[in-house]
PDB file of C-alpha atoms in Angstrom:
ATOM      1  CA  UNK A   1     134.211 132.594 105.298  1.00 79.00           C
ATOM      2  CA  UNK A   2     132.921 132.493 101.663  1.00 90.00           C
ATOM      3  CA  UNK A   3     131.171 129.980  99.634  1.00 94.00           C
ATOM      4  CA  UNK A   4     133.277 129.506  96.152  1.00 96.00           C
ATOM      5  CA  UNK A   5     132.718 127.006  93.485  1.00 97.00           C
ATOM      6  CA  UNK A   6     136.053 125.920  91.543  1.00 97.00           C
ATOM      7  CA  UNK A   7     135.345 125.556  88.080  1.00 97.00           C
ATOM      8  CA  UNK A   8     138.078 123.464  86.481  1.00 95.00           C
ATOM      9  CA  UNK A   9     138.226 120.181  84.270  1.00 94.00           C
ATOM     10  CA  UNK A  10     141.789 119.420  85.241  1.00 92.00           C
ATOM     11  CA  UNK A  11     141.623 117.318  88.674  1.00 92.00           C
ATOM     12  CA  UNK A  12     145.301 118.203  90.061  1.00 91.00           C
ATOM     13  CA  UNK A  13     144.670 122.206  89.458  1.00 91.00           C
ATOM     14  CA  UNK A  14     141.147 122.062  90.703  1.00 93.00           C
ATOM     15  CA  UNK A  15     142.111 120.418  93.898  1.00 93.00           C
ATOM     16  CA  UNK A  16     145.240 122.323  94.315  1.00 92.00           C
ATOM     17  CA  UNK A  17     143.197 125.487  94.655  1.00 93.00           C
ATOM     18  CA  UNK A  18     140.428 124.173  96.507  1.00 93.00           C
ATOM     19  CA  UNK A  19     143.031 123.326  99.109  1.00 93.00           C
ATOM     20  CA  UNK A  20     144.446 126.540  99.547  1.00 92.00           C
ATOM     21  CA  UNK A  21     140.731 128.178  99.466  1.00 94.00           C
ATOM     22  CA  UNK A  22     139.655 125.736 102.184  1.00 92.00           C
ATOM     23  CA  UNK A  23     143.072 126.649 104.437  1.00 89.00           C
ATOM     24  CA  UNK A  24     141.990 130.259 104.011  1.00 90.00           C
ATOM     25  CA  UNK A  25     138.647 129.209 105.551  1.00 90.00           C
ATOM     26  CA  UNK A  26     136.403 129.718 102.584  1.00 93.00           C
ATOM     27  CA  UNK A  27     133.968 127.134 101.862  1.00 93.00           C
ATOM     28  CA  UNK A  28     134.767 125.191  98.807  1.00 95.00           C
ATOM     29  CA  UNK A  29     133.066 123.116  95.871  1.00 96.00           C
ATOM     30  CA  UNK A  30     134.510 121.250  92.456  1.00 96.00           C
ATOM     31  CA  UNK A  31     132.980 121.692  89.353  1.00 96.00           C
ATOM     32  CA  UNK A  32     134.642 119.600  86.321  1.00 96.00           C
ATOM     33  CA  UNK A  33     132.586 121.397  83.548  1.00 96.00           C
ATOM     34  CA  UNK A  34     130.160 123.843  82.128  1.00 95.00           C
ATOM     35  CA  UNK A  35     126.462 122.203  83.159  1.00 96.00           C
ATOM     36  CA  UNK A  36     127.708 120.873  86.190  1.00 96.00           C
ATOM     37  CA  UNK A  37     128.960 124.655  87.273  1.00 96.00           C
ATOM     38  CA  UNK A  38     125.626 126.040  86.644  1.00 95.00           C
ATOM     39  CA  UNK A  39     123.744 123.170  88.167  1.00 94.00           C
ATOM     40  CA  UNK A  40     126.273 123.690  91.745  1.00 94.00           C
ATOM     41  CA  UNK A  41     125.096 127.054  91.606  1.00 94.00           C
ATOM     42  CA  UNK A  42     121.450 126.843  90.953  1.00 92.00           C
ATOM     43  CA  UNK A  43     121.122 124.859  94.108  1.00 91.00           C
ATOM     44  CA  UNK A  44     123.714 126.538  96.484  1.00 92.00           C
ATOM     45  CA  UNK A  45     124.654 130.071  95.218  1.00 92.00           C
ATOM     46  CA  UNK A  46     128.248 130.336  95.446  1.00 93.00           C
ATOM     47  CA  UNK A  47     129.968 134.151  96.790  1.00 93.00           C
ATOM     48  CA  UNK A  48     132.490 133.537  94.206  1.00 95.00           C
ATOM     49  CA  UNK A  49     133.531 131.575  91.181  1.00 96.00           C
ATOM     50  CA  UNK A  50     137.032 130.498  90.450  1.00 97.00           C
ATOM     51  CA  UNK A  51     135.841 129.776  86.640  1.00 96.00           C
ATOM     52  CA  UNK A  52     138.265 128.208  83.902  1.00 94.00           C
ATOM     53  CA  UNK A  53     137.913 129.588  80.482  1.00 92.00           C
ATOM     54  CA  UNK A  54     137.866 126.510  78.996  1.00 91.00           C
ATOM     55  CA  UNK A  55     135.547 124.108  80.067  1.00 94.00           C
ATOM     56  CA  UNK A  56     133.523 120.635  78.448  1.00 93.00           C
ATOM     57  CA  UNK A  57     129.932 120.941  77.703  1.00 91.00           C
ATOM     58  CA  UNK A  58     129.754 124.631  78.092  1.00 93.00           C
ATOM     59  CA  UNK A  59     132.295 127.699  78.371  1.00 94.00           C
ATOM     60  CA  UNK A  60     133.445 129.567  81.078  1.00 93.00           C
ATOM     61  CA  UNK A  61     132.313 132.188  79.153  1.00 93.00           C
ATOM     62  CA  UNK A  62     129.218 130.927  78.543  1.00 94.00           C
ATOM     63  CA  UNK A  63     129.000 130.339  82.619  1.00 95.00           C
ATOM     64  CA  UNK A  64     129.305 133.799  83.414  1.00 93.00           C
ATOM     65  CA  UNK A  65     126.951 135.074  80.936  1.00 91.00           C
ATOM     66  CA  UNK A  66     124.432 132.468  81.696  1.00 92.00           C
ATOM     67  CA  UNK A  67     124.705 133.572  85.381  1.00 92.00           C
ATOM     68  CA  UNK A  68     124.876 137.362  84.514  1.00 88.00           C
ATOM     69  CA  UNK A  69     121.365 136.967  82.783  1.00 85.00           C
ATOM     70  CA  UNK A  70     119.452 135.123  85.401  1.00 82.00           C
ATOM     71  CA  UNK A  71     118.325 136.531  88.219  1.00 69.00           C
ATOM     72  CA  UNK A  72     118.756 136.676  92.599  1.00 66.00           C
ATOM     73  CA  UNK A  73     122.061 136.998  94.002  1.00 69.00           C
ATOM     74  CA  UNK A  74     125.083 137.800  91.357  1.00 84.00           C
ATOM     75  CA  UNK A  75     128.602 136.321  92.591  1.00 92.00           C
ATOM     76  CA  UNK A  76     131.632 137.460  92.102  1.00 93.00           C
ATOM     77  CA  UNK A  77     133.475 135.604  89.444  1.00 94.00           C
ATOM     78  CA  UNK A  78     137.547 135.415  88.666  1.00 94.00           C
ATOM     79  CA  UNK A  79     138.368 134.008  85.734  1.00 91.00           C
ATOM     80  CA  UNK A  80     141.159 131.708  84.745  1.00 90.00           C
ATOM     81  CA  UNK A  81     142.493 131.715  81.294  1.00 85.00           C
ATOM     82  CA  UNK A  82     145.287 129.415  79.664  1.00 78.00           C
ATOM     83  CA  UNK A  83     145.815 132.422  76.578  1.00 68.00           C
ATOM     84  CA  UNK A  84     148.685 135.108  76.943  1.00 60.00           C
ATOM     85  CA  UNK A  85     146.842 137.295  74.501  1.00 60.00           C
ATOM     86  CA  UNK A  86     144.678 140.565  75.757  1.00 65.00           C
ATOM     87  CA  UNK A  87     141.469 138.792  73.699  1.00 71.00           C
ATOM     88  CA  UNK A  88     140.499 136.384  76.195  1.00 69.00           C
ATOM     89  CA  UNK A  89     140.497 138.626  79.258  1.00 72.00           C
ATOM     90  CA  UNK A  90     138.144 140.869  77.151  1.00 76.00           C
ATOM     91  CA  UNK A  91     135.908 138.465  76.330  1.00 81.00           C
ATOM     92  CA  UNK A  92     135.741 137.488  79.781  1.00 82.00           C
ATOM     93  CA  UNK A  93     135.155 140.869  80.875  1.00 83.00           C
ATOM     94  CA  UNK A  94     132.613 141.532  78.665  1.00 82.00           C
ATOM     95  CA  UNK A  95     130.778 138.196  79.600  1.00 85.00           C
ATOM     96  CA  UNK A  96     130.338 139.823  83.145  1.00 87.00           C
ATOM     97  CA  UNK A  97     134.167 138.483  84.991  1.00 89.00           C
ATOM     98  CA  UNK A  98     135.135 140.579  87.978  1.00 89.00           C
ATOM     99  CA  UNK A  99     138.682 139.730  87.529  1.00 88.00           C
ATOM    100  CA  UNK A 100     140.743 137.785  85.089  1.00 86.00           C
ATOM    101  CA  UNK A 101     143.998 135.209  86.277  1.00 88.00           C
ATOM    102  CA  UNK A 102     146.726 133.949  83.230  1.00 86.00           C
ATOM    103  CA  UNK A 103     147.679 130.031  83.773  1.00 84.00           C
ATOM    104  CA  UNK A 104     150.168 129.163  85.335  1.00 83.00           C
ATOM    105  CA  UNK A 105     149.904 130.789  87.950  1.00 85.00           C
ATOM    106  CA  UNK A 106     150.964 130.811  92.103  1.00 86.00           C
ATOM    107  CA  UNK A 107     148.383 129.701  93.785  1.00 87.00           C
ATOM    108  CA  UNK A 108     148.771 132.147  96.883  1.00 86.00           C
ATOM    109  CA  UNK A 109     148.468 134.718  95.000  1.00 85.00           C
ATOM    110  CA  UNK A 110     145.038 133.677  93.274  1.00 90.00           C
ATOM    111  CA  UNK A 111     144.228 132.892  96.900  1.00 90.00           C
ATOM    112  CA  UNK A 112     145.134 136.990  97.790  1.00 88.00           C
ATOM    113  CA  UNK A 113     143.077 138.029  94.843  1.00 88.00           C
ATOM    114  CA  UNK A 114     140.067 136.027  95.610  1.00 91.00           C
ATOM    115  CA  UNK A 115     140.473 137.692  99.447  1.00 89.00           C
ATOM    116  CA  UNK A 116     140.631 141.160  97.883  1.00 87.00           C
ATOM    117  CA  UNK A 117     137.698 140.505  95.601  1.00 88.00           C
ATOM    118  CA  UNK A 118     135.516 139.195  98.253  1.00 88.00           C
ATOM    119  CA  UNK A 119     136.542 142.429 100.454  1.00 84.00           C
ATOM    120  CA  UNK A 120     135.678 144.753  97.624  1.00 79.00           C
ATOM    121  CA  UNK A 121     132.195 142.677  96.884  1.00 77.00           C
ATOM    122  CA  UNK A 122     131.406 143.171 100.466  1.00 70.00           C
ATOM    123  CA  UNK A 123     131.078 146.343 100.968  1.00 43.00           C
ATOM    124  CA  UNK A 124     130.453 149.395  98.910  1.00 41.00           C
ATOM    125  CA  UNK A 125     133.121 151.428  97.702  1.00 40.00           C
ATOM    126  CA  UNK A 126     134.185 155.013  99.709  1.00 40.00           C
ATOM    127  CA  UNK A 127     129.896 155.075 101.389  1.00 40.00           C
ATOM    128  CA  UNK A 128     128.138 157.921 101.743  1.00 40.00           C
ATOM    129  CA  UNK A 129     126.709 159.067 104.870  1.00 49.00           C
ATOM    130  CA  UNK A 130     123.013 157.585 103.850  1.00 62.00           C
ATOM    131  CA  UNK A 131     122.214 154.373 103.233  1.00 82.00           C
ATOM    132  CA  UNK A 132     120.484 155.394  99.627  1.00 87.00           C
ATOM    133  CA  UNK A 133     121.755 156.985  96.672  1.00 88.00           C
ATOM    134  CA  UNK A 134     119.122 159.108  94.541  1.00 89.00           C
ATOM    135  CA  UNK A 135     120.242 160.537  91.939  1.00 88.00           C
ATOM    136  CA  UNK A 136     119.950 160.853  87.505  1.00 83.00           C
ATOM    137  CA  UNK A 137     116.525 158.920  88.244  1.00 86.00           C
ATOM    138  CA  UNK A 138     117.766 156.012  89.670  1.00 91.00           C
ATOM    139  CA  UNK A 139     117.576 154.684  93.505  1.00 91.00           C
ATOM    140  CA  UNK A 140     120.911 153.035  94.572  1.00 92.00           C
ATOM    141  CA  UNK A 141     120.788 150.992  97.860  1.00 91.00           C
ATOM    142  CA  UNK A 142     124.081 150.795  99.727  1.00 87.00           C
ATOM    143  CA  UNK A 143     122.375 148.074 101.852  1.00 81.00           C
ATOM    144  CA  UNK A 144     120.552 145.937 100.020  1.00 85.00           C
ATOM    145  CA  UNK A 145     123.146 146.887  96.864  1.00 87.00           C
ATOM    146  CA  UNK A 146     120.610 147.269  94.464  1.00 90.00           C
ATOM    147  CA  UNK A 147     119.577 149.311  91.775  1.00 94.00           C
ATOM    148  CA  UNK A 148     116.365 150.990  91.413  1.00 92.00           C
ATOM    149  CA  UNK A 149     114.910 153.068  87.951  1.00 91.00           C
ATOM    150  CA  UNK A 150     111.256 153.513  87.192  1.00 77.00           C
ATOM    151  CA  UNK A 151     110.409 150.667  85.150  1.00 71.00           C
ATOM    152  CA  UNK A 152     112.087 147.625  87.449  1.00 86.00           C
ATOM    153  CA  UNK A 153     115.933 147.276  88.851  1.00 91.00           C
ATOM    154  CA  UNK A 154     119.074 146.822  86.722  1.00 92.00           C
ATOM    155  CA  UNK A 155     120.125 143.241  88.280  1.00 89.00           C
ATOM    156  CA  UNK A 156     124.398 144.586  88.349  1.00 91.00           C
ATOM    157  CA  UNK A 157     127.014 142.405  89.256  1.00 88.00           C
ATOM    158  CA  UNK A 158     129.225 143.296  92.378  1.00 86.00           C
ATOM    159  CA  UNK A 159     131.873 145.072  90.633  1.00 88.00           C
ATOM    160  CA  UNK A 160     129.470 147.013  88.463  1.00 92.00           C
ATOM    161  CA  UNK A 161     127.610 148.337  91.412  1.00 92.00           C
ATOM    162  CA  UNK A 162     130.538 149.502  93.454  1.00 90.00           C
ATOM    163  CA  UNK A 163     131.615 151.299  90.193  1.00 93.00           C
ATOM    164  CA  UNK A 164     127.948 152.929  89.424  1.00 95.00           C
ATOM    165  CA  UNK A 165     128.543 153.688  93.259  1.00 92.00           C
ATOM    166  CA  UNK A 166     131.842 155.391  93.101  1.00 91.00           C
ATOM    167  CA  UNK A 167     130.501 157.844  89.856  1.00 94.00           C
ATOM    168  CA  UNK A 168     127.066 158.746  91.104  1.00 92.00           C
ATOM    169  CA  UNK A 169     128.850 159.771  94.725  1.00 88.00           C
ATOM    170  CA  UNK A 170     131.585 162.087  92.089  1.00 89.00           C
ATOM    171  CA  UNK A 171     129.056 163.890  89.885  1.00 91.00           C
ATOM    172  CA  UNK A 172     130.512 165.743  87.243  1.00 90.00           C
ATOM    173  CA  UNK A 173     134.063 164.844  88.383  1.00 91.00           C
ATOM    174  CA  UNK A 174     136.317 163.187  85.799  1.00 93.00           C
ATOM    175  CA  UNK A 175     137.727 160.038  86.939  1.00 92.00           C
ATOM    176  CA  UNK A 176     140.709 158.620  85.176  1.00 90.00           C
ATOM    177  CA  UNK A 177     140.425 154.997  84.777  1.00 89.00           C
ATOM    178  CA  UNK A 178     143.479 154.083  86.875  1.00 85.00           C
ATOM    179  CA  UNK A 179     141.775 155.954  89.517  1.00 85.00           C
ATOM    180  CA  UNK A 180     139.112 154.025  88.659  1.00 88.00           C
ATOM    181  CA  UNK A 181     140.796 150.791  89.018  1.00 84.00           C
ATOM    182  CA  UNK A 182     142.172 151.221  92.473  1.00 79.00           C
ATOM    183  CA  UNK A 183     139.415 152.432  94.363  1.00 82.00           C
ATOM    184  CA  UNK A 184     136.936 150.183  92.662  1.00 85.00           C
ATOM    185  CA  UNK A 185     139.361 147.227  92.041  1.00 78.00           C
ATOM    186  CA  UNK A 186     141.831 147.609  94.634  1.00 72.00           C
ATOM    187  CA  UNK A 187     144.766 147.600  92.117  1.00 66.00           C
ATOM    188  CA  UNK A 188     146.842 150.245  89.432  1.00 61.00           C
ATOM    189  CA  UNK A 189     148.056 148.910  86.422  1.00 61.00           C
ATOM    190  CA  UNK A 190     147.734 150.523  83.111  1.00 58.00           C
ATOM    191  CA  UNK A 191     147.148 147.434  81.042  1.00 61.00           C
ATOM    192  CA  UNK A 192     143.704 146.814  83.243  1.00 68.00           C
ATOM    193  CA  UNK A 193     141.739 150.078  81.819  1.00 74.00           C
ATOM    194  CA  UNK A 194     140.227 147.866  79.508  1.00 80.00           C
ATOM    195  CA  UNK A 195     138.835 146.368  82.448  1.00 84.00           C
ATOM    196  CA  UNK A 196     137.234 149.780  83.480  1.00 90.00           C
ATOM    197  CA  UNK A 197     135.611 150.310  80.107  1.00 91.00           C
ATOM    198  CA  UNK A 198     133.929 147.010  79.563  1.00 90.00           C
ATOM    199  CA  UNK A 199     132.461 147.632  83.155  1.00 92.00           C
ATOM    200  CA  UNK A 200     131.195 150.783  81.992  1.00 95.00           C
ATOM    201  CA  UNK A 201     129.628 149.294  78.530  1.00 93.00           C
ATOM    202  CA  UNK A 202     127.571 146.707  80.993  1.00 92.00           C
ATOM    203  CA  UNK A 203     126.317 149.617  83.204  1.00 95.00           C
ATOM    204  CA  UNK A 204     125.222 151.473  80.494  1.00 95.00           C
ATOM    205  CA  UNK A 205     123.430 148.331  79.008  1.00 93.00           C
ATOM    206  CA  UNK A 206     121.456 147.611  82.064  1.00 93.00           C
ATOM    207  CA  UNK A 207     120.748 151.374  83.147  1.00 94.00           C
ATOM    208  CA  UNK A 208     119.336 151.530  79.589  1.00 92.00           C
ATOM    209  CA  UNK A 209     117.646 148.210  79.750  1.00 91.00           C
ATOM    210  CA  UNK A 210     116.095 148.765  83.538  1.00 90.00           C
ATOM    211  CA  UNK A 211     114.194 152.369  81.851  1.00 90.00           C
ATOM    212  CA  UNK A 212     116.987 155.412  82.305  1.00 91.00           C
ATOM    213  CA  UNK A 213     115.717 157.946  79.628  1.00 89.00           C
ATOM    214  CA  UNK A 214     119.576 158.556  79.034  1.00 91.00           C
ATOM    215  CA  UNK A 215     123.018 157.729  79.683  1.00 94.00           C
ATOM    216  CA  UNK A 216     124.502 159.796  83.012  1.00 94.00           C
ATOM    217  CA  UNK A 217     127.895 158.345  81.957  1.00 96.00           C
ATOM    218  CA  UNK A 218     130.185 160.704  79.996  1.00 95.00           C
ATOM    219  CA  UNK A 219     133.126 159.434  78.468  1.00 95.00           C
ATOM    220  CA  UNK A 220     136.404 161.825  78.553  1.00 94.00           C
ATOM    221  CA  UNK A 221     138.216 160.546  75.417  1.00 92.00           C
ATOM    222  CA  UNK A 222     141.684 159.048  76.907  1.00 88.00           C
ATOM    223  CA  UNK A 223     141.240 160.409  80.452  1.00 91.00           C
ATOM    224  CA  UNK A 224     138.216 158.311  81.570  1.00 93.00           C
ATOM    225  CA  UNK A 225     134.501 159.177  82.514  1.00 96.00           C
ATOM    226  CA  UNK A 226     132.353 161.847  84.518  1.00 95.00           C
ATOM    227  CA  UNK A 227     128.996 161.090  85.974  1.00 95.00           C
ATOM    228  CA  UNK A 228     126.538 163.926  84.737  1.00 92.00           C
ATOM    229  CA  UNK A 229     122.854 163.411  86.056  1.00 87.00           C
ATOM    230  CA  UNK A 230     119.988 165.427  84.576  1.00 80.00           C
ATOM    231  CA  UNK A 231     117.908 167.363  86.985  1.00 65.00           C
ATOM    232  CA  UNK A 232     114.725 166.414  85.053  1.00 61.00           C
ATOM    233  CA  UNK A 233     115.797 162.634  84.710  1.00 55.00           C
TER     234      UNK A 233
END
């Protein structure tokens, strides 16, 4: 059983899914906008967010990137946008979204996809035999799923750590992004490698931000990316 949050202003879609959530056994909470998301939150971290693009009072981009730059536990977070265009799920991407759903949609299958996201946040990605990654200067936890450099930890969302997982345990492999996509994601389809990129960007950010001297991520120009640590990092 999970904890999720429903973000949604419109009553008859945000109890519809709260339903089917709660018949899957997850435990389940209604936010109608922005504030009152981030309040819910604040005082009962959710495992996931079912978070509606747009929202009153604040964004659901705004949410997620609010949430993304505080601190303590960092949910997992499936957006829902009402837009057909490629723009939106971007911009949800790069506000720190695990996954991105187009309105209308069936509910079981948001229901599957919220399973398969909470399966993938639960557990690291392919683990190595140890229970710590060190490696390009940087201490990765597979327990505690944290992220160690010298100066302080780079605070990564779920997603973002199974993928900084899945390179450091490949070093100087070249992962296509597809491949990317299912073992990180759990799903192929070509029109999501957008999805692996702006995952990569945010890595990069916070590697750079935590104190990594450099950038251990190499991109292959229209294949995907190798992990290349430096022995003197």
């Amino acid at each position: 059983m999970a904890s999720i949050l429903v973000v949604e202003d419109e009553g008859p879609i945000a109890t519809l899914v709260a339903d089917h959530l709660q018949r899957a056994g997850h435990r389940v909470a209604i936010a109608r906008d922005g504030d009152e998301a981030l309040e819910r939150h604040a005082a009962d971290p959710a495992d996931l967010l079912v978070l509606d693009v747009m929202l009153p009072r604040r964004s659901g981009l705004e949410v997620c990137g609010a949430i993304r730059r505080g601190g303590g536990a960092q949910p997992v977070v499936l957006m829902l946008t009402a837009r057909s265009g490629e723009e939106d799920a971007v911009a949800g991407f790069e506000a720190g979204a695990d996954d991105y759903v187009r309105k209308p949609f069936g509910v079981a299958e948001l229901v599957r996809r919220v399973g398969a996201l909470l399966a993938l946040a639960g557990r690291p990605r392919a683990p190595a035999p140890a229970s710590t990654i060190e490696i390009a200067g940087m201490r990765i936890d597979l327990v505690s799923r944290s992220v160690r450099v010298r100066s302080g930890e780079a605070r990564l969302t779920p997603k973002e750590f199974d993928l900084l997982v899945h390179l450091a345990q490949h070093p100087g492999h070249v992962l296509e992004r597809e491949d990317l996509l299912v073992e990180v994601w759990g799903y192929r389809h070509a029109g999501y490698a957008r999805t692996v990129d702006s995952h990569v960007t945010r890595v990069r950010k916070k590697l750079a931000a935590a104190g990594l001297a450099y950038d251990p991520i190499t991109t292959v120009h229209g294949v995907g990316y190798r992990f290349e640590p430096r022995e003197d990092a």
